Amino acid sequence: MSLTNRDGFSGKFGVIAAAAGSAVGLGNIWRFPYITGENGGGAFLLIYLLAVVLLGIPVILSEFVIGRKSQANALGAFRKLSPGKPWWLIGLMGIVAAFVILSFYTTVAGWTLEYIVQSITGGFHNKSTTELADDFNNFTASSFRPLLWQLIFMLLTAWIVFAGIQKGIEKYTKILMPLLLIMIIVVCIRSLSLEGSYEGLKFLFKPDFNKITAQTVLLALGQAAFSLSIGMGALITYGSYIRKDTPLIKVSTDVALADTTIAVLSGVMIFPALFALGESPAAGPGLVFITLPKLFESMPAGEFFAVMFFILLAVAALTSTISVLEVVVAYLVEEKNMSRPKATIIGAISISITGVLCTLSFGPLKDFKIFDKTVFDLMNYISANILLTFGALFIVIYCGWILKKQPFFEELKISEKIHPILANILFFLIKYFAPIAIGAIAIGAFFIEGLT
Ligand code: PFF
């Protein structure tokens, strides 16, 4: 695609829908509750919220500025803005991150498809939590169905990316995201009405700082980066499709707000039910796939809600996977001169190869471990806590120290008025606070405590 005929979003609402579509996904509804559950609840949530406001919003904004200013893909953006310098390596790391994320993300996204079928065929009917847990473990440990679903999911992703930005991505997110929010609220109400649910709310909202280590802070930061889709250039790529009259600060805060609302509501949906059922919050990746079916079982018209919920969850995952694949495709199209269809096919096939290993790591490959982690766990861990975290670090360093204040705000001022105080706070966060905070957390977690 040349500069003049690059595809683009139609306006502010389209961008918000697509960027929020990228942000809201399995990260909020599947990953956030189980990571919060494993890491002590309230205190983790508090650190997570601080990370979103103080680090997340500045990074979203930085990515949008880099993207819109350069009008290029994640790697090409740095090449254009800083020709002849090695900053494009940040983009390259983003492309690696896209591979890693899609590999394990499509495994879980595939599970959501299985759960749509299960809820249609009454597969949760009259089952105890133990039976639901057994079902989950048996399903994920098998090979054929999880692999089939994963590949179907990858095909769906490729199909939308194939169709291009405006026709594909925007159309789907605009309608389905608000519907997902309504569904989550309905399930929250049911969860809160169960006897004993208060303990769950306490777990989620009452901080206990005894359990906090540098490693936990890194996990909260990694989760925030993962959930907001920052640190790998997805938002640089989307930023390059944003029109010059779209206000970037407003869009950034709206996206962060939408994403965080869904994450917190997912916590409110899961933890009260979990405590009411007497289950452990530290159940790991199976958490929502066991708790939610039980919750639907206890609801009037539960089967209907279950079907709707898993469909919307799959759609939320889809609007995220397309943004990840788009990073790879935009790179191949613009830097390697491939046609969009060819780039999409090559990207999807090569990612599926590592994807298969992730899916099999619940079954045949469960004893194959690297750093004491299965392939799935390793990809899941390094994507958020290493690739996205360091990606975010380099992006703020780039904006604060290389691009510098004036060119940064020049891009923002095209589309909105910024109060000088706000500008100073924002740039302070980008130039000093974010690099120091992310750097300190990473050093604490890796060099002082060691990788766990
Ligand atoms: N933010 C997505 C989620 O929460 O499910 C996952 C994701 C999408 C991460 C795009 C990174 C990314 F670039």
CSV table of C-alpha atoms and ligand atoms in Angstrom, one decimal:
chain,number,residue,atom,x,y,z
A,1,MET,CA,0.0,0.0,0.0
A,2,SER,CA,1.4,3.4,-0.8
A,3,LEU,CA,0.9,6.4,1.4
A,4,THR,CA,-1.9,7.9,-0.5
A,5,ASN,CA,-4.1,4.8,-0.7
A,6,ARG,CA,-3.5,3.4,2.8
A,7,ASP,CA,-6.7,2.0,4.2
A,8,GLY,CA,-8.0,3.8,7.3
A,9,PHE,CA,-10.7,4.2,10.0
A,10,SER,CA,-13.7,6.3,9.1
A,11,GLY,CA,-13.6,8.5,12.2
A,12,LYS,CA,-13.3,8.8,16.0
A,13,PHE,CA,-15.9,6.2,16.8
A,14,GLY,CA,-14.4,3.7,14.4
A,15,VAL,CA,-11.0,4.1,15.9
A,16,ILE,CA,-12.2,3.7,19.4
A,17,ALA,CA,-14.2,0.6,18.5
A,18,ALA,CA,-11.2,-1.0,16.7
A,19,ALA,CA,-8.6,-0.1,19.4
A,20,ALA,CA,-11.0,-1.0,22.2
A,21,GLY,CA,-11.7,-4.2,20.2
A,22,SER,CA,-8.0,-4.9,20.2
A,23,ALA,CA,-7.7,-4.2,23.9
A,24,VAL,CA,-10.8,-6.0,25.1
A,25,GLY,CA,-10.4,-9.7,24.7
A,26,LEU,CA,-9.3,-12.9,26.5
A,27,GLY,CA,-6.8,-10.7,28.3
A,28,ASN,CA,-9.7,-9.1,30.3
A,29,ILE,CA,-12.1,-12.0,30.7
A,30,TRP,CA,-9.8,-15.0,30.8
A,31,ARG,CA,-6.3,-13.8,31.8
A,32,PHE,CA,-7.1,-11.0,34.2
A,33,PRO,CA,-9.2,-13.0,36.6
A,34,TYR,CA,-6.9,-16.0,36.9
A,35,ILE,CA,-3.7,-13.9,37.2
A,36,THR,CA,-5.4,-11.7,39.8
A,37,GLY,CA,-6.6,-14.9,41.6
A,38,GLU,CA,-3.1,-16.4,41.7
A,39,ASN,CA,-1.5,-13.2,42.9
A,40,GLY,CA,-3.6,-12.2,45.9
A,41,GLY,CA,-6.5,-10.2,44.6
A,42,GLY,CA,-7.0,-6.6,45.9
A,43,ALA,CA,-3.4,-5.5,46.1
A,44,PHE,CA,-2.7,-6.9,42.6
A,45,LEU,CA,-5.8,-5.0,41.3
A,46,LEU,CA,-4.6,-1.7,42.8
A,47,ILE,CA,-1.1,-2.0,41.2
A,48,TYR,CA,-2.8,-3.0,38.0
A,49,LEU,CA,-4.9,0.1,38.0
A,50,LEU,CA,-1.9,2.3,38.8
A,51,ALA,CA,-0.1,0.7,35.9
A,52,VAL,CA,-3.0,1.4,33.5
A,53,VAL,CA,-3.2,5.1,34.4
A,54,LEU,CA,0.5,6.0,34.9
A,55,LEU,CA,2.0,3.8,32.3
A,56,GLY,CA,-0.7,2.4,30.1
A,57,ILE,CA,-2.3,5.7,28.9
A,58,PRO,CA,1.1,7.3,28.1
A,59,VAL,CA,2.2,4.3,26.1
A,60,ILE,CA,-1.1,4.1,24.2
A,61,LEU,CA,-0.7,7.7,23.3
A,62,SER,CA,3.0,7.3,22.3
A,63,GLU,CA,2.1,4.4,20.0
A,64,PHE,CA,-0.7,6.4,18.3
A,65,VAL,CA,1.6,9.4,17.8
A,66,ILE,CA,4.4,7.2,16.3
A,67,GLY,CA,1.9,5.5,14.0
A,68,ARG,CA,0.0,8.5,12.8
A,69,LYS,CA,3.1,10.7,12.4
A,70,SER,CA,4.9,8.0,10.4
A,71,GLN,CA,1.9,6.6,8.5
A,72,ALA,CA,3.7,3.2,8.6
A,73,ASN,CA,3.7,-0.3,10.1
A,74,ALA,CA,5.3,-1.1,13.5
A,75,LEU,CA,8.8,-1.5,12.0
A,76,GLY,CA,8.6,0.9,9.2
A,77,ALA,CA,7.4,3.7,11.5
A,78,PHE,CA,10.8,3.8,13.4
A,79,ARG,CA,12.7,3.5,10.1
A,80,LYS,CA,10.8,6.5,8.7
A,81,LEU,CA,11.0,8.7,11.8
A,82,SER,CA,14.7,7.8,12.6
A,83,PRO,CA,16.3,6.7,9.3
A,84,GLY,CA,19.6,4.9,9.6
A,85,LYS,CA,19.3,4.3,13.3
A,86,PRO,CA,18.6,1.0,15.0
A,87,TRP,CA,15.3,2.0,16.5
A,88,TRP,CA,13.4,-0.2,14.1
A,89,LEU,CA,14.5,-3.1,16.3
A,90,ILE,CA,11.7,-2.0,18.6
A,91,GLY,CA,9.3,-2.8,15.7
A,92,LEU,CA,11.0,-6.1,15.1
A,93,MET,CA,10.6,-7.1,18.7
A,94,GLY,CA,6.9,-6.2,18.3
A,95,ILE,CA,6.6,-8.5,15.3
A,96,VAL,CA,8.2,-11.3,17.4
A,97,ALA,CA,5.7,-10.5,20.1
A,98,ALA,CA,2.8,-10.8,17.7
A,99,PHE,CA,4.0,-14.3,16.8
A,100,VAL,CA,4.3,-15.3,20.4
A,101,ILE,CA,1.0,-13.9,21.4
A,102,LEU,CA,-1.0,-15.3,18.6
A,103,SER,CA,0.5,-18.7,19.1
A,104,PHE,CA,-1.0,-19.2,22.6
A,105,TYR,CA,-3.9,-16.8,22.2
A,106,THR,CA,-5.5,-18.9,19.5
A,107,THR,CA,-5.3,-21.9,21.7
A,108,VAL,CA,-7.5,-20.2,24.3
A,109,ALA,CA,-9.7,-18.6,21.6
A,110,GLY,CA,-10.2,-22.1,20.2
A,111,TRP,CA,-11.5,-23.2,23.7
A,112,THR,CA,-14.2,-20.5,23.5
A,113,LEU,CA,-15.5,-22.1,20.3
A,114,GLU,CA,-15.7,-25.5,22.0
A,115,TYR,CA,-17.6,-23.9,24.8
A,116,ILE,CA,-20.1,-22.3,22.4
A,117,VAL,CA,-20.8,-25.8,21.1
A,118,GLN,CA,-20.9,-27.2,24.7
A,119,SER,CA,-23.4,-24.6,25.8
A,120,ILE,CA,-25.6,-25.2,22.7
A,121,THR,CA,-25.7,-29.0,23.2
A,122,GLY,CA,-26.3,-28.7,27.0
A,123,GLY,CA,-22.8,-30.0,27.9
A,124,PHE,CA,-22.8,-28.2,31.3
A,125,HIS,CA,-26.1,-29.5,32.4
A,126,ASN,CA,-26.4,-30.6,36.0
A,127,LYS,CA,-22.7,-30.9,36.4
A,128,SER,CA,-20.8,-30.2,39.6
A,129,THR,CA,-17.8,-27.9,39.6
A,130,THR,CA,-15.5,-31.0,39.9
A,131,GLU,CA,-17.1,-32.5,36.8
A,132,LEU,CA,-16.8,-29.2,34.9
A,133,ALA,CA,-13.1,-29.1,35.9
A,134,ASP,CA,-12.7,-32.7,34.7
A,135,ASP,CA,-14.4,-31.9,31.4
A,136,PHE,CA,-12.1,-28.9,30.9
A,137,ASN,CA,-9.0,-30.9,31.7
A,138,ASN,CA,-10.0,-33.7,29.5
A,139,PHE,CA,-10.9,-31.5,26.6
A,140,THR,CA,-7.7,-29.4,26.7
A,141,ALA,CA,-5.6,-32.6,27.1
A,142,SER,CA,-7.1,-34.1,24.0
A,143,SER,CA,-5.5,-33.2,20.7
A,144,PHE,CA,-7.9,-33.2,17.8
A,145,ARG,CA,-10.7,-30.9,18.9
A,146,PRO,CA,-8.5,-28.2,20.5
A,147,LEU,CA,-6.3,-28.1,17.4
A,148,LEU,CA,-9.3,-28.0,15.1
A,149,TRP,CA,-10.8,-25.1,16.9
A,150,GLN,CA,-7.5,-23.3,17.0
A,151,LEU,CA,-7.1,-23.6,13.3
A,152,ILE,CA,-10.7,-22.5,12.7
A,153,PHE,CA,-10.0,-19.5,14.8
A,154,MET,CA,-6.9,-18.6,12.9
A,155,LEU,CA,-8.8,-18.9,9.7
A,156,LEU,CA,-11.5,-16.5,10.9
A,157,THR,CA,-8.8,-14.0,11.9
A,158,ALA,CA,-7.1,-14.3,8.6
A,159,TRP,CA,-10.3,-13.9,6.7
A,160,ILE,CA,-11.1,-10.5,8.4
A,161,VAL,CA,-7.6,-9.2,8.1
A,162,PHE,CA,-7.7,-10.2,4.5
A,163,ALA,CA,-10.7,-8.0,3.9
A,164,GLY,CA,-8.8,-4.9,5.1
A,165,ILE,CA,-9.3,-2.4,7.8
A,166,GLN,CA,-12.5,-0.5,7.3
A,167,LYS,CA,-14.6,-3.2,5.8
A,168,GLY,CA,-13.4,-5.9,8.1
A,169,ILE,CA,-12.3,-4.7,11.5
A,170,GLU,CA,-14.5,-1.7,12.1
A,171,LYS,CA,-17.7,-3.3,11.0
A,172,TYR,CA,-17.6,-6.1,13.5
A,173,THR,CA,-16.3,-4.3,16.6
A,174,LYS,CA,-18.9,-1.4,16.4
A,175,ILE,CA,-21.9,-3.6,17.1
A,176,LEU,CA,-20.6,-6.4,19.2
A,177,MET,CA,-18.5,-4.7,21.9
A,178,PRO,CA,-21.4,-2.9,23.5
A,179,LEU,CA,-23.3,-6.2,23.5
A,180,LEU,CA,-20.5,-7.9,25.3
A,181,LEU,CA,-20.6,-5.2,28.0
A,182,ILE,CA,-24.3,-5.8,28.6
A,183,MET,CA,-23.8,-9.5,28.9
A,184,ILE,CA,-21.0,-9.2,31.4
A,185,ILE,CA,-23.2,-6.9,33.5
A,186,VAL,CA,-26.0,-9.4,33.5
A,187,VAL,CA,-23.7,-12.2,34.6
A,188,CYS,CA,-22.2,-9.9,37.3
A,189,ILE,CA,-25.6,-9.4,38.8
A,190,ARG,CA,-26.2,-13.1,39.0
A,191,SER,CA,-22.8,-13.7,40.5
A,192,LEU,CA,-23.4,-11.0,43.2
A,193,SER,CA,-26.8,-12.4,44.1
A,194,LEU,CA,-25.3,-15.8,45.2
A,195,GLU,CA,-25.0,-16.5,48.9
A,196,GLY,CA,-21.5,-16.0,50.1
A,197,SER,CA,-20.5,-13.7,47.2
A,198,TYR,CA,-19.3,-10.9,49.5
A,199,GLU,CA,-16.1,-12.8,50.3
A,200,GLY,CA,-15.3,-12.7,46.6
A,201,LEU,CA,-15.8,-8.9,46.5
A,202,LYS,CA,-13.5,-8.6,49.5
A,203,PHE,CA,-10.9,-10.7,47.8
A,204,LEU,CA,-11.0,-8.5,44.7
A,205,PHE,CA,-11.2,-5.1,46.3
A,206,LYS,CA,-9.5,-5.4,49.7
A,207,PRO,CA,-5.7,-5.0,49.3
A,208,ASP,CA,-3.4,-7.2,51.3
A,209,PHE,CA,0.1,-6.0,50.6
A,210,ASN,CA,1.8,-8.9,52.3
A,211,LYS,CA,1.7,-10.9,49.2
A,212,ILE,CA,3.3,-8.3,46.9
A,213,THR,CA,6.8,-8.8,45.6
A,214,ALA,CA,8.7,-7.3,42.6
A,215,GLN,CA,7.6,-10.3,40.6
A,216,THR,CA,3.9,-9.6,41.4
A,217,VAL,CA,4.4,-6.0,40.3
A,218,LEU,CA,5.9,-7.2,37.1
A,219,LEU,CA,3.0,-9.5,36.5
A,220,ALA,CA,0.5,-6.6,37.1
A,221,LEU,CA,2.4,-4.4,34.7
A,222,GLY,CA,2.7,-7.2,32.1
A,223,GLN,CA,-1.1,-7.9,32.5
A,224,ALA,CA,-1.8,-4.2,32.0
A,225,ALA,CA,0.4,-4.1,28.8
A,226,PHE,CA,-1.2,-7.3,27.5
A,227,SER,CA,-4.7,-6.1,28.2
A,228,LEU,CA,-4.2,-2.7,26.7
A,229,SER,CA,-2.5,-4.1,23.6
A,230,ILE,CA,0.6,-2.0,24.1
A,231,GLY,CA,4.3,-2.7,23.6
A,232,MET,CA,4.2,-4.5,20.3
A,233,GLY,CA,3.1,-1.9,17.8
A,234,ALA,CA,-0.5,-3.0,17.4
A,235,LEU,CA,-1.5,0.5,18.3
A,236,ILE,CA,1.3,2.0,16.1
A,237,THR,CA,-0.2,0.1,13.2
A,238,TYR,CA,-3.8,1.2,14.1
A,239,GLY,CA,-2.4,4.7,14.7
A,240,SER,CA,-1.2,4.8,11.2
A,241,TYR,CA,-4.8,4.3,10.0
A,242,ILE,CA,-6.2,7.1,12.2
A,243,ARG,CA,-7.3,10.3,10.5
A,244,LYS,CA,-5.6,13.6,11.3
A,245,ASP,CA,-8.7,15.1,12.8
A,246,THR,CA,-9.2,12.3,15.4
A,247,PRO,CA,-8.2,13.5,18.9
A,248,LEU,CA,-5.6,11.1,20.1
A,249,ILE,CA,-5.6,11.9,23.9
A,250,LYS,CA,-9.3,11.4,24.0
A,251,VAL,CA,-9.2,8.1,22.1
A,252,SER,CA,-6.3,6.8,24.3
A,253,THR,CA,-8.2,7.5,27.6
A,254,ASP,CA,-11.5,6.1,26.2
A,255,VAL,CA,-9.7,2.9,25.2
A,256,ALA,CA,-8.0,2.5,28.5
A,257,LEU,CA,-11.3,3.2,30.3
A,258,ALA,CA,-13.3,0.7,28.3
A,259,ASP,CA,-10.6,-2.0,28.7
A,260,THR,CA,-10.2,-1.5,32.4
A,261,THR,CA,-14.0,-1.4,33.0
A,262,ILE,CA,-14.3,-4.8,31.3
A,263,ALA,CA,-11.4,-6.3,33.2
A,264,VAL,CA,-12.7,-5.1,36.6
A,265,LEU,CA,-16.3,-6.3,35.7
A,266,SER,CA,-14.8,-9.6,34.7
A,267,GLY,CA,-13.4,-9.8,38.2
A,268,VAL,CA,-16.8,-8.9,39.7
A,269,MET,CA,-18.3,-11.6,37.5
A,270,ILE,CA,-15.9,-14.4,38.6
A,271,PHE,CA,-14.7,-13.9,42.2
A,272,PRO,CA,-18.1,-13.6,44.0
A,273,ALA,CA,-19.3,-16.7,42.2
A,274,LEU,CA,-16.0,-18.5,42.9
A,275,PHE,CA,-16.2,-17.8,46.7
A,276,ALA,CA,-19.9,-18.6,46.8
A,277,LEU,CA,-19.1,-22.0,45.2
A,278,GLY,CA,-16.2,-22.5,47.6
A,279,GLU,CA,-13.6,-22.8,44.9
A,280,SER,CA,-10.0,-21.6,44.9
A,281,PRO,CA,-9.2,-18.4,43.1
A,282,ALA,CA,-5.8,-19.9,42.1
A,283,ALA,CA,-7.2,-22.4,39.6
A,284,GLY,CA,-5.0,-21.1,36.7
A,285,PRO,CA,-5.9,-20.9,33.1
A,286,GLY,CA,-9.0,-23.0,33.5
A,287,LEU,CA,-10.6,-20.6,36.0
A,288,VAL,CA,-13.3,-18.9,33.8
A,289,PHE,CA,-14.0,-22.1,31.8
A,290,ILE,CA,-15.0,-23.9,35.0
A,291,THR,CA,-16.6,-21.1,37.0
A,292,LEU,CA,-18.7,-19.5,34.3
A,293,PRO,CA,-20.5,-22.7,33.1
A,294,LYS,CA,-21.4,-23.4,36.8
A,295,LEU,CA,-22.7,-19.8,37.1
A,296,PHE,CA,-24.8,-20.2,33.9
A,297,GLU,CA,-26.2,-23.4,35.2
A,298,SER,CA,-27.6,-21.6,38.2
A,299,MET,CA,-29.2,-18.8,36.2
A,300,PRO,CA,-32.7,-18.6,34.8
A,301,ALA,CA,-32.4,-19.0,31.0
A,302,GLY,CA,-28.8,-19.9,31.8
A,303,GLU,CA,-28.4,-21.9,28.6
A,304,PHE,CA,-29.3,-18.9,26.5
A,305,PHE,CA,-26.9,-16.7,28.4
A,306,ALA,CA,-24.2,-19.3,28.2
A,307,VAL,CA,-24.4,-19.5,24.4
A,308,MET,CA,-24.6,-15.7,24.0
A,309,PHE,CA,-21.7,-15.2,26.4
A,310,PHE,CA,-19.3,-17.6,24.7
A,311,ILE,CA,-20.1,-16.3,21.3
A,312,LEU,CA,-19.4,-12.7,22.5
A,313,LEU,CA,-16.2,-13.9,24.2
A,314,ALA,CA,-15.1,-15.5,20.9
A,315,VAL,CA,-15.9,-12.3,19.1
A,316,ALA,CA,-13.9,-10.2,21.7
A,317,ALA,CA,-11.0,-12.6,21.1
A,318,LEU,CA,-11.4,-12.2,17.4
A,319,THR,CA,-11.2,-8.4,17.4
A,320,SER,CA,-8.0,-8.8,19.4
A,321,THR,CA,-6.4,-11.5,17.2
A,322,ILE,CA,-7.0,-9.4,14.1
A,323,SER,CA,-5.1,-6.5,15.6
A,324,VAL,CA,-2.2,-8.8,16.3
A,325,LEU,CA,-2.1,-10.4,12.9
A,326,GLU,CA,-2.5,-6.9,11.3
A,327,VAL,CA,0.9,-6.0,12.8
A,328,VAL,CA,2.6,-8.9,10.9
A,329,VAL,CA,0.6,-8.3,7.7
A,330,ALA,CA,1.1,-4.5,7.6
A,331,TYR,CA,4.8,-5.2,8.0
A,332,LEU,CA,5.0,-7.8,5.2
A,333,VAL,CA,2.9,-5.6,2.9
A,334,GLU,CA,4.8,-2.4,3.4
A,335,GLU,CA,8.3,-3.6,4.1
A,336,LYS,CA,8.5,-6.8,2.0
A,337,ASN,CA,6.2,-5.6,-0.8
A,338,MET,CA,3.9,-8.5,-0.5
A,339,SER,CA,0.2,-8.4,-1.6
A,340,ARG,CA,-2.2,-8.3,1.3
A,341,PRO,CA,-3.6,-11.8,0.6
A,342,LYS,CA,-0.2,-13.3,0.4
A,343,ALA,CA,1.0,-11.6,3.6
A,344,THR,CA,-2.1,-12.8,5.4
A,345,ILE,CA,-1.6,-16.4,4.4
A,346,ILE,CA,2.1,-16.5,5.1
A,347,GLY,CA,1.6,-14.8,8.5
A,348,ALA,CA,-1.3,-17.1,9.5
A,349,ILE,CA,0.4,-20.3,8.5
A,350,SER,CA,3.7,-19.6,10.1
A,351,ILE,CA,2.1,-18.5,13.4
A,352,SER,CA,-0.1,-21.7,13.4
A,353,ILE,CA,3.0,-23.8,13.5
A,354,THR,CA,4.1,-22.6,17.0
A,355,GLY,CA,0.4,-22.3,17.8
A,356,VAL,CA,0.0,-26.1,17.5
A,357,LEU,CA,2.8,-26.6,20.0
A,358,CYS,CA,1.0,-24.4,22.5
A,359,THR,CA,-2.3,-26.3,22.1
A,360,LEU,CA,-0.5,-29.6,22.5
A,361,SER,CA,1.2,-28.5,25.7
A,362,PHE,CA,-2.0,-29.4,27.6
A,363,GLY,CA,-1.8,-33.0,26.3
A,364,PRO,CA,0.9,-34.9,24.5
A,365,LEU,CA,3.5,-32.1,25.2
A,366,LYS,CA,2.6,-31.4,28.8
A,367,ASP,CA,5.9,-32.8,30.1
A,368,PHE,CA,8.0,-30.9,27.5
A,369,LYS,CA,9.3,-28.0,29.5
A,370,ILE,CA,11.6,-25.1,29.0
A,371,PHE,CA,12.6,-23.1,32.1
A,372,ASP,CA,10.3,-25.4,33.9
A,373,LYS,CA,7.3,-24.1,31.8
A,374,THR,CA,5.2,-25.8,29.1
A,375,VAL,CA,5.4,-24.1,25.7
A,376,PHE,CA,2.0,-22.5,26.4
A,377,ASP,CA,3.0,-21.2,29.8
A,378,LEU,CA,6.3,-19.9,28.4
A,379,MET,CA,4.7,-18.1,25.5
A,380,ASN,CA,2.1,-16.7,27.8
A,381,TYR,CA,4.7,-15.5,30.4
A,382,ILE,CA,7.3,-14.0,28.0
A,383,SER,CA,4.8,-12.2,25.8
A,384,ALA,CA,3.3,-10.1,28.6
A,385,ASN,CA,6.1,-9.9,31.1
A,386,ILE,CA,9.1,-9.6,28.8
A,387,LEU,CA,8.2,-8.7,25.2
A,388,LEU,CA,5.4,-6.2,25.8
A,389,THR,CA,6.9,-4.8,29.0
A,390,PHE,CA,10.2,-4.1,27.4
A,391,GLY,CA,8.4,-3.0,24.2
A,392,ALA,CA,6.5,-0.4,26.2
A,393,LEU,CA,9.8,0.7,27.9
A,394,PHE,CA,11.5,1.3,24.5
A,395,ILE,CA,8.5,3.0,23.1
A,396,VAL,CA,8.4,5.6,25.8
A,397,ILE,CA,12.2,6.0,25.8
A,398,TYR,CA,11.9,6.6,22.0
A,399,CYS,CA,9.2,9.2,22.3
A,400,GLY,CA,10.7,11.0,25.4
A,401,TRP,CA,14.3,11.1,24.3
A,402,ILE,CA,14.5,10.6,20.6
A,403,LEU,CA,11.3,12.0,19.1
A,404,LYS,CA,11.3,14.7,21.8
A,405,LYS,CA,8.6,17.0,23.2
A,406,GLN,CA,7.9,19.4,20.3
A,407,PRO,CA,7.4,16.9,17.5
A,408,PHE,CA,5.4,14.7,19.8
A,409,PHE,CA,3.0,17.5,20.6
A,410,GLU,CA,2.9,18.8,17.1
A,411,GLU,CA,1.2,15.5,16.1
A,412,LEU,CA,-1.3,15.8,19.0
A,413,LYS,CA,-2.1,19.4,18.4
A,414,ILE,CA,-3.3,18.7,14.9
A,415,SER,CA,-6.4,17.2,16.3
A,416,GLU,CA,-7.0,18.7,19.8
A,417,LYS,CA,-6.2,21.5,22.1
A,418,ILE,CA,-3.9,20.5,25.0
A,419,HIS,CA,-3.6,22.5,28.3
A,420,PRO,CA,0.1,23.2,28.9
A,421,ILE,CA,-0.2,21.6,32.4
A,422,LEU,CA,-1.6,18.4,31.0
A,423,ALA,CA,1.1,18.4,28.3
A,424,ASN,CA,3.8,18.7,30.9
A,425,ILE,CA,2.4,15.9,33.1
A,426,LEU,CA,2.0,13.6,30.1
A,427,PHE,CA,5.5,14.2,28.9
A,428,PHE,CA,6.9,13.8,32.3
A,429,LEU,CA,5.3,10.4,32.6
A,430,ILE,CA,6.6,9.5,29.1
A,431,LYS,CA,10.1,10.8,29.5
A,432,TYR,CA,11.0,10.1,33.1
A,433,PHE,CA,8.4,8.2,35.1
A,434,ALA,CA,7.5,5.4,32.8
A,435,PRO,CA,11.1,4.4,31.8
A,436,ILE,CA,12.3,4.6,35.4
A,437,ALA,CA,9.3,2.7,36.8
A,438,ILE,CA,9.3,0.0,34.1
A,439,GLY,CA,13.0,-0.4,34.3
A,440,ALA,CA,13.0,-0.6,38.1
A,441,ILE,CA,10.3,-3.2,38.2
A,442,ALA,CA,12.0,-5.3,35.6
A,443,ILE,CA,15.3,-5.2,37.4
A,444,GLY,CA,13.7,-6.0,40.7
A,445,ALA,CA,11.8,-9.0,39.2
A,446,PHE,CA,14.6,-10.5,37.1
A,447,PHE,CA,17.8,-9.6,38.7
A,448,ILE,CA,16.9,-9.4,42.4
A,449,GLU,CA,14.2,-12.0,42.7
A,450,GLY,CA,15.1,-14.1,39.7
A,451,LEU,CA,12.7,-15.5,37.1
A,452,THR,CA,9.9,-17.7,38.6
B,1,PFF,N1,-5.4,-6.9,24.5
B,1,PFF,C1,-5.8,-8.2,24.1
B,1,PFF,C2,-6.6,-8.9,25.2
B,1,PFF,O1,-6.6,-8.3,26.3
B,1,PFF,O2,-7.1,-9.9,25.0
B,1,PFF,C3,-4.6,-9.1,23.7
B,1,PFF,C4,-3.6,-8.4,22.8
B,1,PFF,C5,-4.0,-7.9,21.6
B,1,PFF,C6,-2.3,-8.1,23.2
B,1,PFF,C7,-3.2,-7.1,20.8
B,1,PFF,C8,-1.4,-7.4,22.4
B,1,PFF,C9,-1.9,-6.9,21.2
B,1,PFF,F1,-1.1,-6.2,20.5
